Tab-separated table of C-alpha atoms (C1' of nucleotides) in Angstrom:
chain	number	residue	atom	x	y	z
G	131	MET	CA	-26.549	-20.051	-22.256
G	132	ARG	CA	-24.195	-17.834	-24.207
G	133	LEU	CA	-21.988	-15.255	-22.527
G	134	VAL	CA	-20.519	-12.486	-24.641
G	135	VAL	CA	-18.242	-9.655	-23.576
G	136	ALA	CA	-18.542	-6.926	-26.161
G	137	LYS	CA	-18.279	-3.238	-26.879
G	138	CYS	CA	-21.808	-2.244	-27.821
G	139	SER	CA	-24.541	0.351	-27.744
G	140	VAL	CA	-28.171	-0.523	-27.032
G	141	ASP	CA	-31.598	0.871	-27.870
G	142	TYR	CA	-34.876	-0.215	-26.320
G	143	ALA	CA	-38.414	0.705	-27.300
G	144	GLY	CA	-41.412	-0.642	-25.445
G	145	ARG	CA	-43.206	0.752	-22.410
G	146	LEU	CA	-40.477	3.351	-22.402
G	147	SER	CA	-37.652	4.147	-24.735
G	148	ALA	CA	-34.079	3.995	-23.535
G	149	HIS	CA	-30.557	4.159	-24.859
G	150	LEU	CA	-27.170	2.875	-23.683
G	151	PRO	CA	-24.130	4.652	-25.105
G	152	LEU	CA	-21.130	2.762	-26.430
G	153	ALA	CA	-19.261	0.804	-23.729
G	154	THR	CA	-17.994	-2.671	-22.879
G	155	ARG	CA	-20.641	-4.893	-21.312
G	156	VAL	CA	-21.649	-8.489	-20.722
G	157	LEU	CA	-24.447	-9.904	-22.865
G	158	MET	CA	-26.163	-12.945	-21.364
G	159	LEU	CA	-28.213	-14.890	-23.880
G	160	LYS	CA	-30.494	-17.496	-22.362
G	161	GLN	CA	-31.888	-20.613	-23.997
G	162	ASP	CA	-35.363	-19.081	-24.304
G	163	GLY	CA	-34.034	-16.213	-26.440
G	164	SER	CA	-34.045	-13.684	-23.604
G	165	LEU	CA	-31.137	-11.294	-23.264
G	166	LEU	CA	-29.621	-9.485	-20.287
G	167	ILE	CA	-27.120	-6.644	-20.593
G	168	HIS	CA	-24.960	-6.260	-17.504
G	169	SER	CA	-22.335	-3.750	-16.493
G	170	ASP	CA	-19.734	-4.287	-13.805
G	171	GLY	CA	-21.758	-2.662	-11.075
G	172	GLY	CA	-25.252	-1.998	-9.827
G	173	SER	CA	-27.240	-4.765	-8.247
G	174	TYR	CA	-28.866	-7.739	-9.872
G	175	LYS	CA	-30.924	-5.675	-12.269
G	176	PRO	CA	-29.394	-5.514	-15.748
G	177	LEU	CA	-28.871	-2.179	-17.473
G	178	ASN	CA	-31.292	-3.381	-20.087
G	179	TRP	CA	-32.929	-6.661	-21.044
G	180	MET	CA	-35.640	-8.507	-22.940
G	181	SER	CA	-37.819	-11.009	-21.128
G	182	PRO	CA	-39.138	-14.167	-22.723
G	183	PRO	CA	-40.976	-15.027	-24.829
G	184	CYS	CA	-38.828	-13.332	-27.421
G	185	THR	CA	-36.665	-14.072	-30.437
G	186	LEU	CA	-33.175	-12.954	-31.376
G	187	ALA	CA	-32.245	-12.128	-34.954
G	188	THR	CA	-28.683	-11.327	-35.983
G	189	GLU	CA	-28.356	-8.793	-38.784
G	190	GLU	CA	-25.629	-7.272	-40.900
G	191	PRO	CA	-25.162	-3.568	-40.147
G	192	GLU	CA	-26.213	-0.967	-42.706
G	193	LYS	CA	-23.341	0.662	-44.524
G	194	ASP	CA	-23.411	3.864	-42.462
G	195	GLN	CA	-23.369	1.802	-39.272
G	196	ALA	CA	-20.507	-0.364	-40.561
G	197	ASP	CA	-18.622	2.827	-41.342
G	198	VAL	CA	-18.689	3.866	-37.666
G	199	GLY	CA	-17.508	0.432	-36.562
G	200	VAL	CA	-20.627	-1.703	-36.038
G	201	THR	CA	-19.837	-5.314	-36.909
G	202	GLU	CA	-23.213	-6.899	-36.191
G	203	ILE	CA	-26.665	-6.081	-34.907
G	204	TRP	CA	-28.782	-8.164	-32.564
G	205	ARG	CA	-32.474	-7.478	-32.720
G	206	VAL	CA	-34.515	-9.030	-29.908
G	207	THR	CA	-38.273	-8.824	-30.368
G	208	HIS	CA	-40.860	-9.706	-27.755
G	209	ALA	CA	-43.306	-12.312	-29.020
G	210	LYS	CA	-46.430	-10.629	-27.634
G	211	THR	CA	-45.911	-6.941	-26.911
G	212	ALA	CA	-43.709	-5.911	-29.874
G	213	ASP	CA	-41.176	-4.455	-27.440
G	214	MET	CA	-37.825	-4.346	-29.162
G	215	LEU	CA	-34.213	-4.308	-28.069
G	216	VAL	CA	-31.455	-3.548	-30.547
G	217	VAL	CA	-27.803	-4.209	-29.681
G	218	SER	CA	-25.201	-2.672	-31.982
G	219	ILE	CA	-21.995	-4.632	-31.529
G	220	TYR	CA	-18.661	-2.998	-32.269
G	221	GLU	CA	-16.261	-5.622	-30.993
G	222	ILE	CA	-16.516	-9.000	-29.299
G	223	TYR	CA	-13.829	-9.694	-26.694
G	224	ASN	CA	-15.153	-13.007	-25.475
G	225	ASP	CA	-17.823	-15.460	-26.496
G	226	VAL	CA	-18.624	-18.624	-24.546
G	227	GLU	CA	-21.512	-21.046	-24.812
G	228	HIS	CA	-22.436	-23.756	-22.341
G	229	GLU	CA	-25.376	-26.094	-21.840
G	230	LEU	CA	-26.822	-25.687	-18.337
G	231	GLY	CA	-29.969	-27.780	-18.390
G	232	GLU	CA	-33.118	-27.228	-16.351
G	233	ASP	CA	-32.632	-25.719	-12.906
G	234	PRO	CA	-34.267	-27.410	-9.917
G	235	GLY	CA	-35.134	-23.985	-8.522
G	236	LEU	CA	-34.968	-22.093	-5.247
G	237	ILE	CA	-36.293	-23.334	-1.926
G	238	LYS	CA	-37.335	-20.487	0.405
G	239	ASN	CA	-38.107	-20.196	4.116
G	240	GLY	CA	-39.365	-17.326	6.210
G	241	VAL	CA	-41.582	-15.427	3.801
G	242	GLU	CA	-44.878	-13.839	4.798
G	243	ALA	CA	-46.982	-16.835	3.791
G	244	GLU	CA	-45.035	-18.976	6.229
G	245	LEU	CA	-45.371	-16.426	9.028
G	246	GLN	CA	-49.112	-16.398	8.434
G	247	GLU	CA	-49.329	-20.194	8.628
G	248	LEU	CA	-47.282	-20.266	11.799
G	249	LEU	CA	-49.283	-17.545	13.527
G	250	ALA	CA	-52.573	-19.174	12.534
G	251	ALA	CA	-51.320	-22.421	14.079
G	252	GLN	CA	-50.115	-20.589	17.188
G	253	ILE	CA	-52.952	-18.113	17.552
G	254	GLU	CA	-52.379	-18.012	21.323
G	255	LEU	CA	-49.366	-15.783	20.592
G	256	LEU	CA	-51.949	-12.997	20.147
G	257	GLY	CA	-52.998	-13.426	23.753
G	258	GLU	CA	-54.671	-15.702	26.267
G	259	GLY	CA	-58.012	-17.058	25.070
G	260	TYR	CA	-57.711	-15.925	21.436
G	261	THR	CA	-59.235	-18.168	18.770
G	262	LEU	CA	-58.755	-18.315	15.020
G	263	VAL	CA	-61.746	-17.467	12.841
G	264	ARG	CA	-59.938	-17.797	9.534
G	265	ARG	CA	-56.906	-16.871	7.442
G	266	GLU	CA	-57.355	-14.623	4.402
G	267	TYR	CA	-60.692	-13.167	5.500
G	268	PHE	CA	-62.023	-11.388	2.423
G	269	THR	CA	-63.284	-7.812	2.343
G	270	ALA	CA	-64.234	-5.587	-0.592
G	271	ILE	CA	-60.826	-3.937	-0.506
G	272	GLY	CA	-58.714	-7.040	-0.046
G	273	PRO	CA	-58.036	-9.960	2.258
G	274	VAL	CA	-57.253	-9.541	5.948
G	275	ASP	CA	-54.386	-11.886	6.801
G	276	ILE	CA	-55.987	-13.340	9.922
G	277	LEU	CA	-59.364	-12.815	11.553
G	278	ALA	CA	-59.501	-13.944	15.181
G	279	ARG	CA	-61.571	-13.440	18.302
G	280	ASP	CA	-60.235	-12.251	21.611
G	281	GLU	CA	-61.028	-13.697	25.011
G	282	ASN	CA	-64.350	-11.788	25.040
G	283	GLY	CA	-65.374	-13.018	21.606
G	284	ASN	CA	-64.719	-9.673	19.877
G	285	SER	CA	-63.283	-9.619	16.358
G	286	VAL	CA	-59.571	-9.000	15.880
G	287	ALA	CA	-58.049	-8.288	12.452
G	288	VAL	CA	-54.364	-9.189	12.144
G	289	GLU	CA	-52.080	-7.819	9.461
G	290	ILE	CA	-48.825	-9.741	9.065
G	291	LYS	CA	-45.655	-8.439	7.461
G	292	ARG	CA	-42.103	-9.631	7.372
G	293	ARG	CA	-41.030	-6.045	7.966
G	294	GLY	CA	-43.621	-3.749	9.461
G	295	GLU	CA	-43.667	-0.335	7.827
G	296	ILE	CA	-46.158	2.481	7.570
G	297	ASP	CA	-47.826	1.020	4.496
G	298	GLY	CA	-48.896	-2.006	6.470
G	299	VAL	CA	-50.486	0.131	9.192
G	300	GLU	CA	-52.397	2.077	6.546
G	301	GLN	CA	-53.589	-1.163	5.020
G	302	LEU	CA	-54.824	-2.483	8.360
G	303	THR	CA	-56.466	0.871	9.114
G	304	ARG	CA	-58.493	0.630	5.893
G	305	TYR	CA	-59.612	-2.869	6.758
G	306	LEU	CA	-60.617	-1.861	10.288
G	307	GLU	CA	-62.553	1.140	9.015
G	308	LEU	CA	-64.490	-1.027	6.599
G	309	MET	CA	-65.035	-3.933	8.982
G	310	ASN	CA	-66.232	-1.682	11.771
G	311	ARG	CA	-69.099	-0.567	9.514
G	312	ASP	CA	-70.300	-4.163	9.417
G	313	PRO	CA	-72.618	-4.737	12.384
G	314	HIS	CA	-71.941	-8.484	12.286
G	315	LEU	CA	-68.244	-7.874	12.934
G	316	ALA	CA	-68.014	-4.620	14.902
G	317	PRO	CA	-66.289	-3.846	17.136
G	318	VAL	CA	-63.092	-4.967	15.421
G	319	THR	CA	-59.669	-4.231	16.903
G	320	GLY	CA	-56.378	-4.515	15.070
G	321	VAL	CA	-53.056	-6.224	15.606
G	322	PHE	CA	-50.028	-5.416	13.446
G	323	ALA	CA	-47.606	-8.345	13.568
G	324	ALA	CA	-44.152	-8.530	11.991
G	325	GLN	CA	-40.663	-9.896	12.487
G	326	GLU	CA	-39.475	-6.313	12.740
G	327	ILE	CA	-41.501	-3.110	13.151
G	328	LYS	CA	-40.084	0.264	12.182
G	329	PRO	CA	-40.410	2.943	14.882
G	330	GLN	CA	-42.600	5.156	12.700
G	331	ALA	CA	-44.913	2.268	11.968
G	332	LYS	CA	-45.112	1.405	15.665
G	333	THR	CA	-45.907	5.009	16.557
G	334	LEU	CA	-48.570	5.311	13.887
G	335	ALA	CA	-50.158	2.004	14.861
G	336	GLU	CA	-50.315	2.935	18.544
G	337	ASP	CA	-51.688	6.358	17.672
G	338	ARG	CA	-54.554	4.582	15.941
G	339	GLY	CA	-55.161	2.132	18.752
G	340	ILE	CA	-53.619	-0.771	16.861
G	341	ARG	CA	-51.569	-3.179	18.923
G	342	THR	CA	-48.174	-4.225	17.579
G	343	LEU	CA	-46.650	-7.669	17.951
G	344	ILE	CA	-43.128	-8.854	17.136
G	345	LEU	CA	-42.987	-12.344	15.651
G	346	ASP	CA	-39.949	-14.472	16.401
G	347	TYR	CA	-39.679	-16.660	13.324
G	348	ASP	CA	-37.074	-19.050	14.703
G	349	GLU	CA	-39.069	-19.517	17.888
G	350	MET	CA	-42.328	-20.064	15.997
G	351	ARG	CA	-40.714	-22.543	13.639
G	352	GLY	CA	-39.073	-24.307	16.557
G	353	ILE	CA	-42.370	-24.769	18.309
G	354	GLU	CA	-43.939	-26.002	15.117
G	355	ASP	CA	-41.142	-28.529	14.640
G	356	LYS	CA	-41.682	-29.797	18.176
G	357	HIS	CA	-45.420	-30.106	17.525
G	358	GLY	CA	-44.569	-32.052	14.416
G	359	ARG	CA	-42.261	-34.404	16.224
G	360	LEU	CA	-44.822	-35.244	18.866
G	361	PHE	CA	-46.905	-37.147	16.349
A	257	MET	CA	-16.199	-8.910	-14.173
A	258	ARG	CA	-15.658	-12.627	-13.856
A	259	LEU	CA	-17.971	-15.166	-15.466
A	260	VAL	CA	-17.909	-18.725	-14.209
A	261	VAL	CA	-19.940	-21.684	-15.427
A	262	ALA	CA	-19.972	-24.247	-12.650
A	263	LYS	CA	-21.816	-27.111	-11.035
A	264	CYS	CA	-22.730	-25.787	-7.598
A	265	SER	CA	-25.175	-25.674	-4.741
A	266	VAL	CA	-26.018	-22.464	-2.915
A	267	ASP	CA	-27.242	-21.441	0.525
A	268	TYR	CA	-28.439	-18.002	1.521
A	269	ALA	CA	-29.210	-16.667	4.968
A	270	GLY	CA	-30.378	-13.136	5.475
A	271	ARG	CA	-33.844	-11.651	5.393
A	272	LEU	CA	-34.940	-15.154	4.567
A	273	SER	CA	-33.100	-18.417	4.190
A	274	ALA	CA	-32.965	-20.191	0.852
A	275	HIS	CA	-31.253	-23.112	-0.816
A	276	LEU	CA	-30.367	-24.066	-4.392
A	277	PRO	CA	-29.762	-27.765	-5.010
A	278	LEU	CA	-26.809	-28.994	-7.054
A	279	ALA	CA	-26.960	-27.946	-10.722
A	280	THR	CA	-24.956	-26.190	-13.424
A	281	ARG	CA	-25.297	-22.410	-13.325
A	282	VAL	CA	-23.599	-19.161	-14.286
A	283	LEU	CA	-21.880	-17.185	-11.538
A	284	MET	CA	-21.395	-13.504	-12.335
A	285	LEU	CA	-18.856	-11.807	-10.100
A	286	LYS	CA	-18.787	-8.042	-10.341
A	287	GLN	CA	-15.965	-5.687	-9.523
A	288	ASP	CA	-17.647	-4.526	-6.312
A	289	GLY	CA	-17.678	-8.084	-4.925
A	290	SER	CA	-21.346	-8.686	-5.666
A	291	LEU	CA	-22.417	-12.032	-7.067
A	292	LEU	CA	-25.316	-13.126	-9.257
A	293	ILE	CA	-26.312	-16.748	-9.800
A	294	HIS	CA	-28.188	-17.273	-13.039
A	295	SER	CA	-29.874	-20.271	-14.577
A	296	ASP	CA	-30.711	-20.636	-18.250
A	297	GLY	CA	-34.249	-19.369	-17.896
A	298	GLY	CA	-36.496	-17.167	-15.843
A	299	SER	CA	-36.361	-13.442	-16.330
A	300	TYR	CA	-33.687	-10.972	-15.414
A	301	LYS	CA	-33.838	-11.803	-11.742
A	302	PRO	CA	-31.096	-14.219	-10.677
A	303	LEU	CA	-31.908	-17.387	-8.761
A	304	ASN	CA	-29.868	-15.978	-5.932
A	305	TRP	CA	-27.506	-13.069	-5.404
A	306	MET	CA	-25.660	-10.786	-3.015
A	307	SER	CA	-25.862	-7.046	-3.492
A	308	PRO	CA	-22.994	-4.678	-2.775
A	309	PRO	CA	-21.399	-3.679	-0.509
A	310	CYS	CA	-20.108	-7.174	0.124
A	311	THR	CA	-16.925	-9.223	0.102
A	312	LEU	CA	-16.088	-12.582	-1.397
A	313	ALA	CA	-13.845	-15.067	0.390
A	314	THR	CA	-12.728	-18.314	-1.221
A	315	GLU	CA	-12.293	-21.226	1.163
A	316	GLU	CA	-11.118	-24.806	1.063
A	317	PRO	CA	-13.946	-27.275	1.675
A	318	GLU	CA	-14.096	-29.241	4.920
A	319	LYS	CA	-13.141	-32.865	4.576
A	320	ASP	CA	-16.740	-34.152	4.588
A	321	GLN	CA	-17.616	-31.649	1.859
A	322	ALA	CA	-14.548	-32.592	-0.183
A	323	ASP	CA	-15.612	-36.209	0.125
A	324	VAL	CA	-18.906	-35.497	-1.647
A	325	GLY	CA	-17.134	-33.603	-4.414
A	326	VAL	CA	-16.914	-29.968	-3.313
A	327	THR	CA	-13.728	-28.417	-4.703
A	328	GLU	CA	-14.060	-24.889	-3.345
A	329	ILE	CA	-16.402	-22.690	-1.352
A	330	TRP	CA	-17.246	-19.070	-2.019
A	331	ARG	CA	-18.528	-17.158	0.961
A	332	VAL	CA	-20.037	-13.766	0.149
A	333	THR	CA	-20.810	-11.598	3.162
A	334	HIS	CA	-22.737	-8.354	3.120
A	335	ALA	CA	-20.774	-5.509	4.652
A	336	LYS	CA	-23.656	-4.079	6.676
A	337	THR	CA	-26.451	-6.566	7.213
A	338	ALA	CA	-24.432	-9.771	7.769
A	339	ASP	CA	-26.489	-11.499	5.086
A	340	MET	CA	-24.472	-14.409	3.781
A	341	LEU	CA	-24.358	-16.391	0.582
A	342	VAL	CA	-22.372	-19.614	0.393
A	343	VAL	CA	-21.639	-21.253	-2.961
A	344	SER	CA	-20.339	-24.822	-2.858
A	345	ILE	CA	-18.553	-25.462	-6.136
A	346	TYR	CA	-18.234	-29.004	-7.445
A	347	GLU	CA	-16.815	-28.390	-10.883
A	348	ILE	CA	-15.865	-25.377	-12.979
A	349	TYR	CA	-16.562	-25.708	-16.704
A	350	ASN	CA	-15.589	-22.223	-17.723
A	351	ASP	CA	-13.963	-19.223	-16.124
A	352	VAL	CA	-13.478	-15.892	-17.892
A	353	GLU	CA	-12.444	-12.505	-16.577
A	354	HIS	CA	-12.633	-9.197	-18.401
A	355	GLU	CA	-12.208	-5.554	-17.455
A	356	LEU	CA	-15.332	-3.573	-18.384
A	357	GLY	CA	-14.716	-0.148	-16.916
A	358	GLU	CA	-17.344	2.294	-15.682
A	359	ASP	CA	-20.646	2.273	-17.546
A	360	PRO	CA	-22.002	5.588	-18.853
A	361	GLY	CA	-25.494	4.479	-17.789
A	362	LEU	CA	-28.998	4.359	-19.151
A	363	ILE	CA	-30.923	7.234	-20.698
A	364	LYS	CA	-34.685	6.891	-20.148
A	365	ASN	CA	-37.864	8.532	-21.334
A	366	GLY	CA	-40.762	7.706	-19.024
A	367	VAL	CA	-44.474	7.474	-19.602
A	368	GLU	CA	-46.075	9.128	-16.569
A	369	ALA	CA	-44.519	12.529	-17.240
A	370	GLU	CA	-45.830	12.359	-20.785
A	371	LEU	CA	-49.337	11.449	-19.609
A	372	GLN	CA	-49.333	14.558	-17.440
A	373	GLU	CA	-48.233	16.780	-20.351
A	374	LEU	CA	-50.841	15.249	-22.643
A	375	LEU	CA	-53.700	15.618	-20.160
A	376	ALA	CA	-52.737	19.227	-19.441
A	377	ALA	CA	-52.848	19.888	-23.179
A	378	GLN	CA	-56.165	18.054	-23.539
A	379	ILE	CA	-57.810	19.219	-20.325
A	380	GLU	CA	-61.258	18.879	-21.924
A	381	LEU	CA	-60.877	15.125	-21.390
A	382	LEU	CA	-61.845	15.853	-17.777
A	383	GLY	CA	-65.215	17.180	-18.960
A	384	GLU	CA	-67.013	19.921	-20.826
A	385	GLY	CA	-65.964	23.417	-19.776
A	386	TYR	CA	-62.947	22.381	-17.684
A	387	THR	CA	-59.939	24.692	-17.675
A	388	LEU	CA	-56.340	24.154	-16.645
A	389	VAL	CA	-55.063	26.138	-13.666
A	390	ARG	CA	-51.608	24.593	-13.598
A	391	ARG	CA	-49.530	21.431	-13.628
A	392	GLU	CA	-47.578	20.461	-10.496
A	393	TYR	CA	-49.637	22.611	-8.187
A	394	PHE	CA	-47.622	22.749	-4.998
A	395	THR	CA	-49.027	21.939	-1.557
A	396	ALA	CA	-47.298	21.475	1.783
A	397	ILE	CA	-47.298	17.694	1.353
A	398	GLY	CA	-46.249	17.570	-2.293
A	399	PRO	CA	-47.281	18.582	-5.783
A	400	VAL	CA	-50.732	17.810	-7.153
A	401	ASP	CA	-50.280	16.603	-10.734
A	402	ILE	CA	-52.906	18.913	-12.205
A	403	LEU	CA	-55.121	21.611	-10.735
A	404	ALA	CA	-58.098	22.522	-12.895
A	405	ARG	CA	-61.501	24.196	-12.642
A	406	ASP	CA	-64.776	22.613	-13.593
A	407	GLU	CA	-67.553	24.253	-15.606
A	408	ASN	CA	-68.746	26.061	-12.441
A	409	GLY	CA	-65.301	27.377	-11.618
A	410	ASN	CA	-64.735	24.990	-8.707
A	411	SER	CA	-61.278	23.548	-8.057
A	412	VAL	CA	-60.477	20.039	-9.243
A	413	ALA	CA	-57.323	18.171	-8.168
A	414	VAL	CA	-56.158	15.471	-10.576
A	415	GLU	CA	-53.803	12.665	-9.654
A	416	ILE	CA	-52.273	10.886	-12.653
A	417	LYS	CA	-50.801	7.396	-12.616
A	418	ARG	CA	-49.840	4.948	-15.284
A	419	ARG	CA	-51.434	2.205	-13.202
A	420	GLY	CA	-54.056	3.284	-10.698
A	421	GLU	CA	-53.784	1.407	-7.425
A	422	ILE	CA	-54.924	2.036	-3.881
A	423	ASP	CA	-51.785	3.972	-2.978
A	424	GLY	CA	-52.613	6.592	-5.576
A	425	VAL	CA	-56.099	7.067	-4.115
A	426	GLU	CA	-54.555	7.537	-0.669
A	427	GLN	CA	-52.202	10.137	-2.083
A	428	LEU	CA	-55.024	12.090	-3.735
A	429	THR	CA	-57.118	11.796	-0.566
A	430	ARG	CA	-54.348	13.463	1.442
A	431	TYR	CA	-54.132	16.316	-1.066
A	432	LEU	CA	-57.904	16.839	-1.071
A	433	GLU	CA	-58.064	16.856	2.707
A	434	LEU	CA	-55.380	19.532	2.847
A	435	MET	CA	-56.683	21.643	-0.016
A	436	ASN	CA	-60.228	21.649	1.313
A	437	ARG	CA	-58.953	23.365	4.453
A	438	ASP	CA	-57.803	26.284	2.286
A	439	PRO	CA	-60.739	28.717	1.914
A	440	HIS	CA	-59.244	30.093	-1.309
A	441	LEU	CA	-59.498	26.672	-2.936
A	442	ALA	CA	-62.401	24.878	-1.248
A	443	PRO	CA	-64.471	23.140	-2.336
A	444	VAL	CA	-62.006	20.898	-4.160
A	445	THR	CA	-63.112	17.689	-5.848
A	446	GLY	CA	-60.793	14.925	-7.006
A	447	VAL	CA	-60.210	13.004	-10.209
A	448	PHE	CA	-58.057	9.878	-10.255
A	449	ALA	CA	-56.773	9.378	-13.809
A	450	ALA	CA	-54.727	6.456	-15.087
A	451	GLN	CA	-54.164	4.207	-18.073
A	452	GLU	CA	-55.557	1.387	-16.016
A	453	ILE	CA	-57.409	1.435	-12.687
A	454	LYS	CA	-57.535	-1.633	-10.468
A	455	PRO	CA	-61.010	-2.566	-9.178
A	456	GLN	CA	-59.998	-2.133	-5.541
A	457	ALA	CA	-58.661	1.333	-6.236
A	458	LYS	CA	-61.845	2.229	-8.134
A	459	THR	CA	-63.964	1.031	-5.227
A	460	LEU	CA	-61.976	3.023	-2.690
A	461	ALA	CA	-61.995	6.156	-4.862
A	462	GLU	CA	-65.743	6.040	-5.364
A	463	ASP	CA	-66.254	5.385	-1.673
A	464	ARG	CA	-64.453	8.661	-1.046
A	465	GLY	CA	-66.300	10.614	-3.717
A	466	ILE	CA	-63.350	10.700	-6.085
A	467	ARG	CA	-64.116	10.372	-9.786
A	468	THR	CA	-62.022	7.925	-11.812
A	469	LEU	CA	-60.934	8.461	-15.397
A	470	ILE	CA	-59.248	6.051	-17.791
A	471	LEU	CA	-56.637	7.663	-20.021
A	472	ASP	CA	-56.038	6.197	-23.460
A	473	TYR	CA	-52.361	6.871	-23.969
A	474	ASP	CA	-52.221	5.939	-27.655
A	475	GLU	CA	-55.292	7.996	-28.419
A	476	MET	CA	-53.912	10.995	-26.542
A	477	ARG	CA	-50.631	10.722	-28.381
A	478	GLY	CA	-52.419	10.499	-31.688
A	479	ILE	CA	-51.028	7.051	-32.375
A	480	GLU	CA	-47.869	8.519	-33.816
A	481	ASP	CA	-44.505	6.800	-34.157
A	482	LYS	CA	-44.920	4.327	-31.321
A	483	HIS	CA	-42.105	2.159	-32.550
A	484	GLY	CA	-40.528	4.618	-34.909
A	485	ARG	CA	-38.112	5.864	-32.275
A	486	LEU	CA	-35.424	3.278	-32.789
A	487	PHE	CA	-34.054	4.606	-36.048
T	31	DC	C1'	-57.268	-15.898	-18.080
T	32	DT	C1'	-57.569	-11.745	-14.675
T	33	DA	C1'	-56.745	-9.695	-10.295
T	34	DT	C1'	-54.063	-9.195	-6.189
T	35	DA	C1'	-50.366	-9.108	-2.731
T	36	DT	C1'	-45.509	-10.049	-1.961
T	37	DA	C1'	-40.555	-9.204	-2.837
T	38	DT	C1'	-33.670	-10.751	-0.158
T	39	DG	C1'	-37.839	-6.316	-4.613
T	40	DT	C1'	-34.431	-2.271	-6.923
T	41	DC	C1'	-33.880	2.529	-7.790
T	42	DG	C1'	-33.964	7.405	-7.504
T	43	DA	C1'	-35.540	11.866	-5.428
T	44	DG	C1'	-35.960	14.715	-1.575
T	45	DG	C1'	-35.939	16.046	3.347
R	84	DC	C1'	-29.555	8.805	6.911
R	85	DC	C1'	-34.450	7.634	6.123
R	86	DT	C1'	-38.908	7.869	3.705
R	87	DC	C1'	-41.676	7.762	-0.241
R	88	DG	C1'	-43.113	6.643	-4.826
R	89	DA	C1'	-42.192	4.475	-9.458
R	90	DC	C1'	-40.870	0.466	-11.927
R	91	DG	C1'	-40.237	-2.067	-18.903
R	92	DT	C1'	-41.217	-3.845	-11.720
R	93	DA	C1'	-41.237	-9.779	-11.521
R	94	DT	C1'	-43.593	-13.503	-9.375
R	95	DA	C1'	-46.820	-16.641	-7.156
R	96	DT	C1'	-51.464	-17.569	-6.069
R	97	DA	C1'	-56.300	-17.416	-5.917
R	98	DG	C1'	-60.607	-16.945	-8.445
DNA sequence: CTATATATGTCGAGG
DNA sequence: CCTCGACGTATATAG
């Protein structure tokens, strides 16, 4: 990992073309040849970058570039797509290199996959007498998160989100429409389950006869832990 | 902008909870208090981060933490959501600070706008005898990318995407529904045009009687200076 | 490898 | 402020 603070301008050509005017920025050069160009604001997204696999070549500036103050040129070329990033460096204020080694990586909890597992294991949260048919029930337009049966044996399609927004209701609506054309499944009702459901999504769901359900992650995980400890 | 190379472990609690085991990483501290934690690989996305608005507080470690080698603790708290990122620092190998100033920002040239221009100019790609009515035909729920007429003089609404996914079909469906209620326009048929159309989107479009059309960007552009823009 | 859904998505436009 | 759509989306996972 090499960290350079430099006055530079940048040009990118690939899926789009883009240009960064002359300013002072941080250039982060990773071991794999990739390059990130950060300013002192914005969020985690760099102003510009090149993803691996790619190679960096350092070049001498042409005379006309040297005349306007360019001291070196970094040309980063993507190995597969021929995307190219060219950094024209005017002045380097700081240049540090350090060996980091392999990173053990991030451990996550509470993403949608985990919610789906938990709800499948605690299908009774949908209601008394509900049973799990299967997770990831496949249809022609995509997988339904959970297919269950209610206390009367009727099909119930469950769409799970971390945050329930209108998109998710639309998605479930499409599934229901399709599944209700299948005489083996129909009638199919819908449940929209999420840790948090936006008011508009709740309204839309109810308007379409879809039940909404708030999932309490901590509670569900707690129950699961207790189950685990019983064994 | 402060750049720190340090051995650290990290914990995040917010929309999800996550943990980074002890390793050497780069900590990028921006002027607005935001923090990025980068390893020497991956793409431009940090391993972990806190977006602005947020504040950084440096704390002394508790005794039990100090005993295992923690020298300082950085606690970054989001100003609105109460998301929290805690960095436990064991050793600092490098620590640099530099004033960058405001960045003038990125200048972009996108692809989708160009696709729309090109298709309007080459409207015959839609079929024999088609004529352009106008680009950005305005409806109550938004602009239709292109309105054309087919060889019989009937209205055709075209939705253009770089990548055709289900969302785009939904969008076009809404336009068609609305436009077909207008006796001056009806009957209106739809064409979903994109550089690439996902199978699910194609299925849904056909199910709704919408024609799909693959656009060859390079061909439409005439395979001119694709990479010649840099210099 | 392709295809698909998720994401602490981020980001910008527009009501 | 919120919603919606685009993104050089990236990323993991299933087929």
